[in-house]
Amino acid sequence: AGGLVQNNDGAILMIFRRGFWDLPKGKLDAGELISECAVREVKEETGLQTLTLGPFICKTTHAYFDTWLQKDVIKETHWFAMTASALKPELLIPQTEEDIEKIEWVPVLELPPYLHQTYPTIRSVFDAFNGGSPES
């Protein structure tokens, strides 16, 4: 599960890992609700601590080859809208053990180059979010 996070100015939180801009997400822990996983993963990958969970946006799937398992895997991700709800901006801390190199708040009008350098599934999350317009 993961999150499309906006701050009080409407900017979107983007992470950069393995050569692509992405949204924070991760794997479900045993006994955890999907929405809890989404919030936990955003916190772990970005350092944000004050998040407000919003509505479910969409579900995406993508296939990849897992080199450890030595088999093809289909990964399903549930995406939620979130708001960074702290009164003051929080320090962003990239989770380097997850190969996250940097984190940026991206104003909506500056999103196109970031979305050009991301995965098709991430673009589909933006498309599903408020009918394709993050600020509408």
PDB file of C-alpha atoms in Angstrom:
ATOM      1  CA  ALA A   1       0.000   0.000   0.000  1.00  0.00           C
ATOM      2  CA  GLY A   2       1.089   3.552  -0.553  1.00  0.00           C
ATOM      3  CA  GLY A   3       0.141   7.175  -0.533  1.00  0.00           C
ATOM      4  CA  LEU A   4      -0.213  10.211  -2.717  1.00  0.00           C
ATOM      5  CA  VAL A   5       0.603  12.878  -0.138  1.00  0.00           C
ATOM      6  CA  GLN A   6      -0.180  16.578  -0.433  1.00  0.00           C
ATOM      7  CA  ASN A   7       1.029  19.323   1.876  1.00  0.00           C
ATOM      8  CA  ASN A   8      -0.901  22.422   2.961  1.00  0.00           C
ATOM      9  CA  ASP A   9       0.188  24.193  -0.257  1.00  0.00           C
ATOM     10  CA  GLY A  10      -1.135  21.344  -2.435  1.00  0.00           C
ATOM     11  CA  ALA A  11       2.345  20.144  -3.484  1.00  0.00           C
ATOM     12  CA  ILE A  12       2.799  16.394  -3.993  1.00  0.00           C
ATOM     13  CA  LEU A  13       5.434  14.323  -2.185  1.00  0.00           C
ATOM     14  CA  MET A  14       7.643  12.444  -4.661  1.00  0.00           C
ATOM     15  CA  ILE A  15      10.537  10.096  -3.890  1.00  0.00           C
ATOM     16  CA  PHE A  16      13.447   9.281  -6.217  1.00  0.00           C
ATOM     17  CA  ARG A  17      14.769   5.725  -6.236  1.00  0.00           C
ATOM     18  CA  ARG A  18      16.524   3.528  -8.760  1.00  0.00           C
ATOM     19  CA  GLY A  19      16.438   6.214 -11.441  1.00  0.00           C
ATOM     20  CA  PHE A  20      12.704   6.968 -11.274  1.00  0.00           C
ATOM     21  CA  TRP A  21      10.361   9.328  -9.441  1.00  0.00           C
ATOM     22  CA  ASP A  22       7.889   7.336  -7.410  1.00  0.00           C
ATOM     23  CA  LEU A  23       5.357   7.523  -4.598  1.00  0.00           C
ATOM     24  CA  PRO A  24       6.062   5.940  -1.200  1.00  0.00           C
ATOM     25  CA  LYS A  25       4.685   2.441  -0.788  1.00  0.00           C
ATOM     26  CA  GLY A  26       5.518  -0.937   0.690  1.00  0.00           C
ATOM     27  CA  LYS A  27       4.478  -4.383   1.799  1.00  0.00           C
ATOM     28  CA  LEU A  28       1.696  -5.288   4.198  1.00  0.00           C
ATOM     29  CA  ASP A  29       2.735  -6.661   7.600  1.00  0.00           C
ATOM     30  CA  ALA A  30       0.879  -9.612   9.139  1.00  0.00           C
ATOM     31  CA  GLY A  31      -2.309  -8.487  10.872  1.00  0.00           C
ATOM     32  CA  GLU A  32      -2.106  -4.969   9.444  1.00  0.00           C
ATOM     33  CA  LEU A  33      -4.948  -3.195   7.660  1.00  0.00           C
ATOM     34  CA  ILE A  34      -4.105  -1.965   4.159  1.00  0.00           C
ATOM     35  CA  SER A  35      -4.754   1.656   5.163  1.00  0.00           C
ATOM     36  CA  GLU A  36      -2.438   1.254   8.181  1.00  0.00           C
ATOM     37  CA  CYS A  37       0.242  -0.165   5.905  1.00  0.00           C
ATOM     38  CA  ALA A  38      -0.042   2.815   3.563  1.00  0.00           C
ATOM     39  CA  VAL A  39       0.460   5.324   6.384  1.00  0.00           C
ATOM     40  CA  ARG A  40       3.299   3.313   7.971  1.00  0.00           C
ATOM     41  CA  GLU A  41       5.153   2.958   4.678  1.00  0.00           C
ATOM     42  CA  VAL A  42       4.891   6.676   3.883  1.00  0.00           C
ATOM     43  CA  LYS A  43       6.246   7.475   7.341  1.00  0.00           C
ATOM     44  CA  GLU A  44       9.091   4.947   7.073  1.00  0.00           C
ATOM     45  CA  GLU A  45      10.173   5.963   3.581  1.00  0.00           C
ATOM     46  CA  THR A  46       9.950   9.742   4.057  1.00  0.00           C
ATOM     47  CA  GLY A  47      10.374  10.575   7.739  1.00  0.00           C
ATOM     48  CA  LEU A  48       6.988  12.307   7.875  1.00  0.00           C
ATOM     49  CA  GLN A  49       5.200  11.688  11.153  1.00  0.00           C
ATOM     50  CA  THR A  50       2.037  13.786  10.952  1.00  0.00           C
ATOM     51  CA  LEU A  51      -0.197  12.348   8.243  1.00  0.00           C
ATOM     52  CA  THR A  52      -3.940  12.413   7.761  1.00  0.00           C
ATOM     53  CA  LEU A  53      -5.311   9.448   5.835  1.00  0.00           C
ATOM     54  CA  GLY A  54      -7.725  10.397   3.080  1.00  0.00           C
ATOM     55  CA  PRO A  55      -9.826   8.328   0.704  1.00  0.00           C
ATOM     56  CA  PHE A  56      -8.796   5.261  -1.265  1.00  0.00           C
ATOM     57  CA  ILE A  57      -7.670   6.318  -4.760  1.00  0.00           C
ATOM     58  CA  CYS A  58      -7.181   3.103  -6.738  1.00  0.00           C
ATOM     59  CA  LYS A  59      -5.443  -0.243  -6.961  1.00  0.00           C
ATOM     60  CA  THR A  60      -2.569  -0.885  -9.372  1.00  0.00           C
ATOM     61  CA  THR A  61      -0.790  -4.065 -10.424  1.00  0.00           C
ATOM     62  CA  HIS A  62       2.526  -4.673 -12.092  1.00  0.00           C
ATOM     63  CA  ALA A  63       4.616  -7.743 -12.821  1.00  0.00           C
ATOM     64  CA  TYR A  64       8.305  -8.218 -12.161  1.00  0.00           C
ATOM     65  CA  PHE A  65      10.836 -11.028 -11.758  1.00  0.00           C
ATOM     66  CA  ASP A  66      11.857 -11.620  -8.143  1.00  0.00           C
ATOM     67  CA  THR A  67      15.514 -12.628  -8.215  1.00  0.00           C
ATOM     68  CA  TRP A  68      15.419 -13.967  -4.638  1.00  0.00           C
ATOM     69  CA  LEU A  69      12.343 -16.151  -5.251  1.00  0.00           C
ATOM     70  CA  GLN A  70      13.430 -16.852  -8.841  1.00  0.00           C
ATOM     71  CA  LYS A  71       9.939 -16.404 -10.200  1.00  0.00           C
ATOM     72  CA  ASP A  72       7.589 -13.878 -11.764  1.00  0.00           C
ATOM     73  CA  VAL A  73       5.522 -11.925  -9.249  1.00  0.00           C
ATOM     74  CA  ILE A  74       2.424  -9.810  -9.696  1.00  0.00           C
ATOM     75  CA  LYS A  75       2.422  -6.964  -7.203  1.00  0.00           C
ATOM     76  CA  GLU A  76      -0.847  -5.297  -6.206  1.00  0.00           C
ATOM     77  CA  THR A  77      -0.721  -1.858  -4.559  1.00  0.00           C
ATOM     78  CA  HIS A  78      -3.609  -0.042  -2.873  1.00  0.00           C
ATOM     79  CA  TRP A  79      -3.226   3.750  -3.037  1.00  0.00           C
ATOM     80  CA  PHE A  80      -4.634   6.312  -0.615  1.00  0.00           C
ATOM     81  CA  ALA A  81      -4.752  10.100  -0.617  1.00  0.00           C
ATOM     82  CA  MET A  82      -2.995  11.620   2.388  1.00  0.00           C
ATOM     83  CA  THR A  83      -2.267  15.048   3.758  1.00  0.00           C
ATOM     84  CA  ALA A  84       0.920  16.057   5.536  1.00  0.00           C
ATOM     85  CA  SER A  85      -0.974  17.684   8.365  1.00  0.00           C
ATOM     86  CA  ALA A  86       1.794  19.160  10.538  1.00  0.00           C
ATOM     87  CA  LEU A  87       1.485  22.877  11.239  1.00  0.00           C
ATOM     88  CA  LYS A  88       5.176  23.355  10.362  1.00  0.00           C
ATOM     89  CA  PRO A  89       6.992  21.559   7.499  1.00  0.00           C
ATOM     90  CA  GLU A  90       8.593  18.341   8.703  1.00  0.00           C
ATOM     91  CA  LEU A  91      12.112  17.209   7.892  1.00  0.00           C
ATOM     92  CA  LEU A  92      12.099  14.718   5.013  1.00  0.00           C
ATOM     93  CA  ILE A  93      14.438  11.756   5.595  1.00  0.00           C
ATOM     94  CA  PRO A  94      14.945   9.367   2.643  1.00  0.00           C
ATOM     95  CA  GLN A  95      14.953   5.708   3.703  1.00  0.00           C
ATOM     96  CA  THR A  96      18.303   4.860   2.128  1.00  0.00           C
ATOM     97  CA  GLU A  97      17.985   1.123   2.882  1.00  0.00           C
ATOM     98  CA  GLU A  98      15.062   1.189   0.412  1.00  0.00           C
ATOM     99  CA  ASP A  99      17.318   2.931  -2.159  1.00  0.00           C
ATOM    100  CA  ILE A 100      15.497   6.245  -1.782  1.00  0.00           C
ATOM    101  CA  GLU A 101      17.961   8.955  -2.822  1.00  0.00           C
ATOM    102  CA  LYS A 102      15.848  12.069  -2.400  1.00  0.00           C
ATOM    103  CA  ILE A 103      12.387  13.347  -1.550  1.00  0.00           C
ATOM    104  CA  GLU A 104      10.774  16.495  -2.909  1.00  0.00           C
ATOM    105  CA  TRP A 105       7.553  18.438  -2.501  1.00  0.00           C
ATOM    106  CA  VAL A 106       6.529  19.096  -6.099  1.00  0.00           C
ATOM    107  CA  PRO A 107       4.070  21.893  -6.915  1.00  0.00           C
ATOM    108  CA  VAL A 108       1.261  20.576  -9.114  1.00  0.00           C
ATOM    109  CA  LEU A 109       2.216  22.822 -12.032  1.00  0.00           C
ATOM    110  CA  GLU A 110       5.764  21.360 -11.954  1.00  0.00           C
ATOM    111  CA  LEU A 111       4.666  17.680 -11.993  1.00  0.00           C
ATOM    112  CA  PRO A 112       4.941  16.919 -15.759  1.00  0.00           C
ATOM    113  CA  PRO A 113       8.723  16.267 -15.874  1.00  0.00           C
ATOM    114  CA  TYR A 114       8.474  14.093 -12.752  1.00  0.00           C
ATOM    115  CA  LEU A 115       5.598  12.092 -14.242  1.00  0.00           C
ATOM    116  CA  HIS A 116       7.606  11.694 -17.451  1.00  0.00           C
ATOM    117  CA  GLN A 117      10.329   9.969 -15.388  1.00  0.00           C
ATOM    118  CA  THR A 118       8.085   7.593 -13.445  1.00  0.00           C
ATOM    119  CA  TYR A 119       6.330   4.268 -13.914  1.00  0.00           C
ATOM    120  CA  PRO A 120       3.042   3.844 -15.830  1.00  0.00           C
ATOM    121  CA  THR A 121       1.358   2.604 -12.642  1.00  0.00           C
ATOM    122  CA  ILE A 122       2.289   5.822 -10.832  1.00  0.00           C
ATOM    123  CA  ARG A 123       0.850   7.906 -13.679  1.00  0.00           C
ATOM    124  CA  SER A 124      -2.358   5.868 -13.356  1.00  0.00           C
ATOM    125  CA  VAL A 125      -2.562   6.794  -9.643  1.00  0.00           C
ATOM    126  CA  PHE A 126      -2.410  10.469 -10.615  1.00  0.00           C
ATOM    127  CA  ASP A 127      -5.022   9.864 -13.322  1.00  0.00           C
ATOM    128  CA  ALA A 128      -7.363   8.278 -10.766  1.00  0.00           C
ATOM    129  CA  PHE A 129      -6.763  11.004  -8.183  1.00  0.00           C
ATOM    130  CA  ASN A 130      -9.561  13.559  -8.635  1.00  0.00           C
ATOM    131  CA  GLY A 131     -10.127  12.651 -12.262  1.00  0.00           C
ATOM    132  CA  GLY A 132      -6.512  13.219 -13.264  1.00  0.00           C
ATOM    133  CA  SER A 133      -6.050  16.679 -11.746  1.00  0.00           C
ATOM    134  CA  PRO A 134      -4.325  16.574  -8.343  1.00  0.00           C
ATOM    135  CA  GLU A 135      -5.581  20.031  -7.413  1.00  0.00           C
ATOM    136  CA  SER A 136      -9.218  19.710  -8.521  1.00  0.00           C
TER     137      SER A 136
END
